[in-house]
Amino acid sequence: MKKKVTLPLLLSLCCMLMLTACSKLLDKTPTNELDIENAYQNVYDADAAVMGVYGKFMGLAERYIILNELRADLLDYTQNADKYLRQISNHTATADNPYADPRPFYEVIVNANDVLANLNNMYDSKKISQADYYERYADIACLRSFLYLQLGIHYGDEVRYVTNPLATLDDVNNTSLFPKLNFETLLDSLITFTEAIPFKEQYSGSSSLNITLDGYPTQKFFINKKCLLGDLYLWKGNYTQAASYYREVMETSTTGNQGESYYSKYKMGWFGEADNDGGRTISDLRVAFVNRNKAGDMANLLYNVGWRTMFDATYSASKFDFEWIWVLPFDNKFAPANPFIKLFSPIGGEYLVKPSQQVMSMWASQQMSSSDVAREGSPYDPRGLFSTTTIGGQRVASKFISKYLNWETNLPADVFVKNGDWYLFRQTQLMMRFAEAANRDGWHKLAYAFVSGGIGGIFNNPDNPGIVDKTEWQNTLSYPAPYNFDARNGEIPRYRSDWYRHTGVRSRAYLTPLEINATGPADSLIQLENGLLEETALENAFEGTRWADLLRIARRRNDPSILADKVYQKLLKDGDPNAGAARAKLMNKEGWYLPFKL
């Protein structure tokens, strides 16, 4: 008997398929049926296939966070965690550990391979236009490359690179069909393939995949291809090319009319409302205070506006649009269910992981700046207070459950409505990775500006920063592309240049500037890279970036202690008896990777 699939009858139905696994298509016998051979007949069938792959991809959300955060130093297990989560945290994972199983990644990859092959067949048989084909093929191709990068990060030299649409999971395990690739060769293969895709933009405004459904703009569902390429080149050590792709994403809205989006979207630019200390315009993504002259008073922080609110903002809010680049929604009305309630929440969830004492100590060690110089240096980082909460005496990582638990009461509006988002990429990752590339390329001062002060603040007249003639200042136009920025904001002559609103990541959080006391370029490079590694932890904790950041720097410097010492400190401070053994294992590069067993 031939397999049956549902023919999409409405575009909205196709979009619903985005939020459910491919297997759901076969749960019920459809009223209108087509043989599988005739399923790929038009663009709406192609849309359903694309969304089906993303639906399957969403099943990896829990695994993605566990592998990228619990293996590192910012997240730890709770007393409720089973032995498998404890193994992931203290680096004793065995081959039977379900979180170490690579098969879920390959299930999505095999599905993506099938869709790519069918898209090729549709285009060859003229069942889909070239423009529609290019957009969908490039999207699924990049999602597959993203999955392979994740496999390389977690399994090192054990990865099988499978692109054959006829391959099954059993085939993947056959090394005679698919030999192992070392990580460097995998990166080369991914760069060659991904660079050759026929389309590198996001879905066009006229695309049938770019709509708003139940308040969710689908344009943010899909992987950003240029961010992916930037990441691939950053891992490979081609820093100029990495920075070039990141810069293109930063300039996404630098077209058309000059306004909030033009100056601020993906540029870490201030925007928004009038400040309460005199009418100045400030970003509604900055840390906000009742009175900025009391910035050091933790009770003076505002939780209903500012930095924290990006995690519970609606999709239509500018703070959401300006900050988030890649987001997938979990909605109570659709499968798969939101896995983050189970992971993080003591209410309505299982509370399996929590902030480590290490990250709490890192936030506590920072110092705030203030408009009142006398108060500058108050010791804490408000992002720690915004990223965590305390419920029943227990520390809770709150970012991924901000749409579930009310920030004032720490209670859900409805314990059975477990909506939320899988946050995959935001502008701070873009800023910090651009800075990492710039620093490695030798542009240390520019990299520093992206961390602290912003371009206009760091490249200003040191003797008279308030000078009104900015003709010679607040720019790096003498630098080569992609490092040439114009951030001039002066009055004589009047400048409001493309980057005049840019601020650094630490500046947006009102923290004192990153301290650099380098004696030469080489020293400056390492100090800045260390500062970037710390700042990504403070800013992006729990979001799925930490293990990759640690591993990338450790590989680049050929220094296992970058990984080993940070994991050791986490385990030591949280009382794990395996701290010393974990450090010893991670000091050997082979200990960086999970056991690969299909």
Coordinates of N, CA and C in Angstrom, one line a residue, residues 318-413:
S318 N 8.7 46.6 18.7 CA 10.0 47.0 18.0 C 11.2 46.4 18.8
K319 N 11.1 46.3 20.1 CA 12.2 45.7 20.9 C 12.4 44.2 20.5
F320 N 11.3 43.5 20.1 CA 11.5 42.2 19.6 C 12.1 42.2 18.2
D321 N 11.6 43.0 17.4 CA 12.1 43.1 16.0 C 13.5 43.5 15.9
F322 N 13.9 44.5 16.7 CA 15.3 45.0 16.7 C 16.3 44.1 17.3
E323 N 15.9 43.3 18.3 CA 16.9 42.4 19.0 C 17.0 41.0 18.4
W324 N 15.9 40.4 18.1 CA 15.9 39.0 17.7 C 16.0 38.8 16.2
I325 N 16.9 37.8 15.9 CA 17.2 37.5 14.5 C 16.6 36.2 14.1
W326 N 16.6 35.2 15.0 CA 16.1 33.9 14.7 C 15.4 33.4 15.9
V327 N 14.1 33.2 15.8 CA 13.2 32.7 16.9 C 12.2 31.8 16.4
L328 N 11.9 30.7 17.2 CA 10.9 29.8 16.8 C 9.9 29.7 18.0
P329 N 8.6 29.9 17.8 CA 7.6 29.9 18.9 C 7.1 28.5 19.2
F330 N 6.9 28.3 20.5 CA 6.1 27.2 21.0 C 4.8 27.7 21.5
D331 N 3.7 27.2 20.9 CA 2.4 27.6 21.3 C 1.6 26.5 21.8
N332 N 0.8 26.7 22.8 CA 0.0 25.7 23.5 C -1.0 25.0 22.5
K333 N -1.3 25.7 21.4 CA -2.2 25.1 20.4 C -1.6 24.1 19.5
F334 N -0.3 24.1 19.4 CA 0.4 23.2 18.4 C 1.5 22.3 19.1
A335 N 1.8 21.3 18.4 CA 2.9 20.4 18.8 C 4.1 20.9 18.0
P336 N 5.4 20.7 18.5 CA 5.7 20.0 19.8 C 5.5 21.0 21.0
A337 N 5.4 20.4 22.1 CA 5.2 21.1 23.4 C 6.5 21.9 23.7
N338 N 6.3 23.0 24.4 CA 7.4 23.8 24.9 C 8.2 23.0 25.9
P339 N 9.5 22.6 25.6 CA 10.3 21.8 26.5 C 10.9 22.6 27.7
F340 N 10.9 24.0 27.5 CA 11.7 24.8 28.5 C 11.0 25.0 29.8
I341 N 9.6 24.8 29.8 CA 8.9 24.8 31.1 C 9.4 23.6 32.0
K342 N 9.5 22.5 31.4 CA 10.0 21.3 32.1 C 11.4 21.5 32.6
L343 N 12.2 22.0 31.8 CA 13.6 22.2 32.2 C 13.8 23.2 33.3
F344 N 13.2 24.4 33.2 CA 13.6 25.5 34.0 C 12.6 25.8 35.1
S345 N 11.3 25.5 35.0 CA 10.4 26.0 35.9 C 10.0 25.1 37.1
P346 N 10.1 25.6 38.4 CA 9.6 24.8 39.5 C 8.1 24.8 39.6
I347 N 7.4 25.6 38.8 CA 5.9 25.6 38.8 C 5.5 25.2 37.4
G348 N 4.8 24.0 37.4 CA 4.3 23.5 36.2 C 5.3 22.8 35.4
G349 N 6.6 22.7 35.9 CA 7.7 22.0 35.2 C 8.4 21.1 36.2
E350 N 9.5 20.6 35.8 CA 10.2 19.6 36.6 C 11.5 20.2 37.2
Y351 N 11.8 21.5 36.8 CA 12.9 22.2 37.4 C 14.2 21.3 37.5
L352 N 14.8 21.1 36.3 CA 15.9 20.1 36.2 C 17.2 20.8 36.1
V353 N 17.3 22.1 35.6 CA 18.5 22.8 35.6 C 18.3 24.2 36.2
K354 N 19.4 24.8 36.6 CA 19.4 26.1 37.3 C 20.7 26.9 37.0
P355 N 20.7 28.2 37.3 CA 21.9 28.9 37.1 C 23.0 28.4 38.0
S356 N 24.2 28.3 37.5 CA 25.3 27.9 38.3 C 25.7 29.0 39.3
Q357 N 26.4 28.6 40.4 CA 27.0 29.6 41.3 C 28.0 30.4 40.6
Q358 N 28.7 29.8 39.6 CA 29.7 30.4 38.8 C 29.2 31.7 38.1
V359 N 28.1 31.5 37.4 CA 27.5 32.7 36.7 C 27.0 33.7 37.6
M360 N 26.4 33.3 38.8 CA 26.0 34.3 39.7 C 27.1 35.1 40.3
S361 N 28.3 34.4 40.5 CA 29.5 35.1 41.0 C 30.0 36.1 39.9
M362 N 29.9 35.7 38.6 CA 30.4 36.6 37.5 C 29.6 37.8 37.5
W363 N 28.2 37.7 37.6 CA 27.4 38.9 37.6 C 27.7 39.8 38.8
A364 N 27.9 39.2 39.9 CA 28.1 39.9 41.2 C 29.5 40.7 41.1
S365 N 30.4 40.2 40.3 CA 31.7 40.8 40.3 C 31.8 42.0 39.4
Q366 N 30.7 42.3 38.6 CA 30.8 43.5 37.7 C 30.5 44.8 38.5
Q367 N 30.8 45.9 37.8 CA 30.5 47.2 38.4 C 29.7 48.0 37.5
M368 N 28.7 48.7 38.1 CA 27.9 49.6 37.3 C 28.4 51.0 37.1
S369 N 28.1 51.6 36.0 CA 28.4 53.0 35.8 C 27.1 53.8 36.0
S370 N 27.2 55.1 36.1 CA 26.0 55.9 36.4 C 26.2 57.3 35.8
S371 N 25.1 58.0 35.7 CA 25.2 59.4 35.3 C 25.8 60.2 36.4
D372 N 25.7 59.7 37.6 CA 26.3 60.3 38.8 C 27.6 59.6 39.1
V373 N 28.7 60.3 38.7 CA 30.0 59.7 38.8 C 30.3 59.2 40.3
A374 N 29.8 59.9 41.2 CA 30.1 59.5 42.6 C 29.5 58.1 42.9
R375 N 28.5 57.7 42.2 CA 27.9 56.4 42.4 C 28.5 55.3 41.5
E376 N 29.4 55.7 40.6 CA 29.9 54.7 39.7 C 30.7 53.6 40.4
G377 N 30.5 52.4 40.0 CA 31.3 51.3 40.6 C 30.4 50.4 41.5
S378 N 29.1 50.7 41.6 CA 28.3 49.8 42.4 C 28.4 48.4 42.0
P379 N 28.6 47.4 42.9 CA 29.1 46.1 42.5 C 27.9 45.1 42.2
Y380 N 27.4 45.1 40.9 CA 26.6 44.0 40.4 C 26.3 44.3 39.0
D381 N 25.8 43.3 38.3 CA 25.4 43.4 36.9 C 23.9 43.2 36.8
P382 N 23.1 44.2 36.5 CA 21.7 44.0 36.5 C 21.1 42.9 35.6
R383 N 21.9 42.5 34.6 CA 21.5 41.5 33.7 C 21.3 40.1 34.5
G384 N 22.1 40.0 35.6 CA 21.9 38.8 36.4 C 20.6 38.7 37.0
L385 N 20.1 39.9 37.5 CA 18.8 40.0 38.2 C 17.7 39.8 37.1
F386 N 17.9 40.2 35.9 CA 16.9 40.1 34.8 C 16.9 38.7 34.2
S387 N 18.0 38.0 34.3 CA 18.1 36.6 33.7 C 17.7 35.5 34.7
T388 N 17.6 35.8 35.9 CA 17.2 34.8 36.9 C 16.2 35.3 37.9
T389 N 15.6 34.4 38.6 CA 14.7 34.8 39.7 C 14.8 33.7 40.8
T390 N 14.1 34.0 41.9 CA 14.1 33.0 43.0 C 12.7 32.6 43.3
I391 N 12.5 31.3 43.3 CA 11.1 30.8 43.6 C 11.3 29.7 44.7
G392 N 10.6 29.9 45.8 CA 10.7 29.0 46.9 C 12.1 28.7 47.3
G393 N 12.9 29.8 47.3 CA 14.3 29.7 47.8 C 15.2 29.0 46.7
Q394 N 14.7 28.8 45.5 CA 15.5 28.1 44.5 C 15.9 29.1 43.4
R395 N 17.1 29.1 42.9 CA 17.5 29.9 41.8 C 16.9 29.3 40.5
V396 N 16.4 30.2 39.7 CA 15.7 29.8 38.4 C 16.3 30.7 37.3
A397 N 16.6 30.0 36.2 CA 17.0 30.7 34.9 C 15.7 31.1 34.2
S398 N 15.4 32.4 34.1 CA 14.1 32.8 33.7 C 13.9 33.2 32.3
K399 N 14.9 33.3 31.5 CA 14.8 33.8 30.1 C 13.8 33.1 29.3
F400 N 13.9 31.7 29.3 CA 13.1 31.0 28.4 C 11.7 30.7 29.0
I401 N 11.4 31.2 30.2 CA 10.1 31.0 30.8 C 9.4 32.3 31.1
S402 N 9.9 33.4 30.5 CA 9.4 34.7 30.8 C 8.0 34.9 30.3
K403 N 7.6 34.2 29.3 CA 6.2 34.3 28.8 C 5.3 33.3 29.5
Y404 N 5.8 32.6 30.4 CA 5.0 31.6 31.2 C 4.8 32.1 32.6
L405 N 5.8 32.6 33.2 CA 5.7 33.1 34.6 C 5.7 34.6 34.6
N406 N 4.7 35.2 35.3 CA 4.7 36.6 35.4 C 5.8 37.2 36.2
W407 N 6.5 38.2 35.7 CA 7.7 38.7 36.4 C 7.4 39.3 37.8
E408 N 6.2 39.7 38.1 CA 5.9 40.3 39.4 C 5.6 39.2 40.4
T409 N 4.8 38.2 40.0 CA 4.3 37.2 40.9 C 5.1 35.8 40.9
N410 N 5.9 35.6 39.8 CA 6.5 34.3 39.5 C 5.5 33.2 39.4
L411 N 4.3 33.5 39.0 CA 3.2 32.6 38.8 C 2.7 32.6 37.4
P412 N 2.3 31.5 36.8 CA 1.7 31.5 35.5 C 0.3 32.0 35.5
A413 N -0.1 32.6 34.4 CA -1.5 33.0 34.3 C -2.4 31.8 34.2

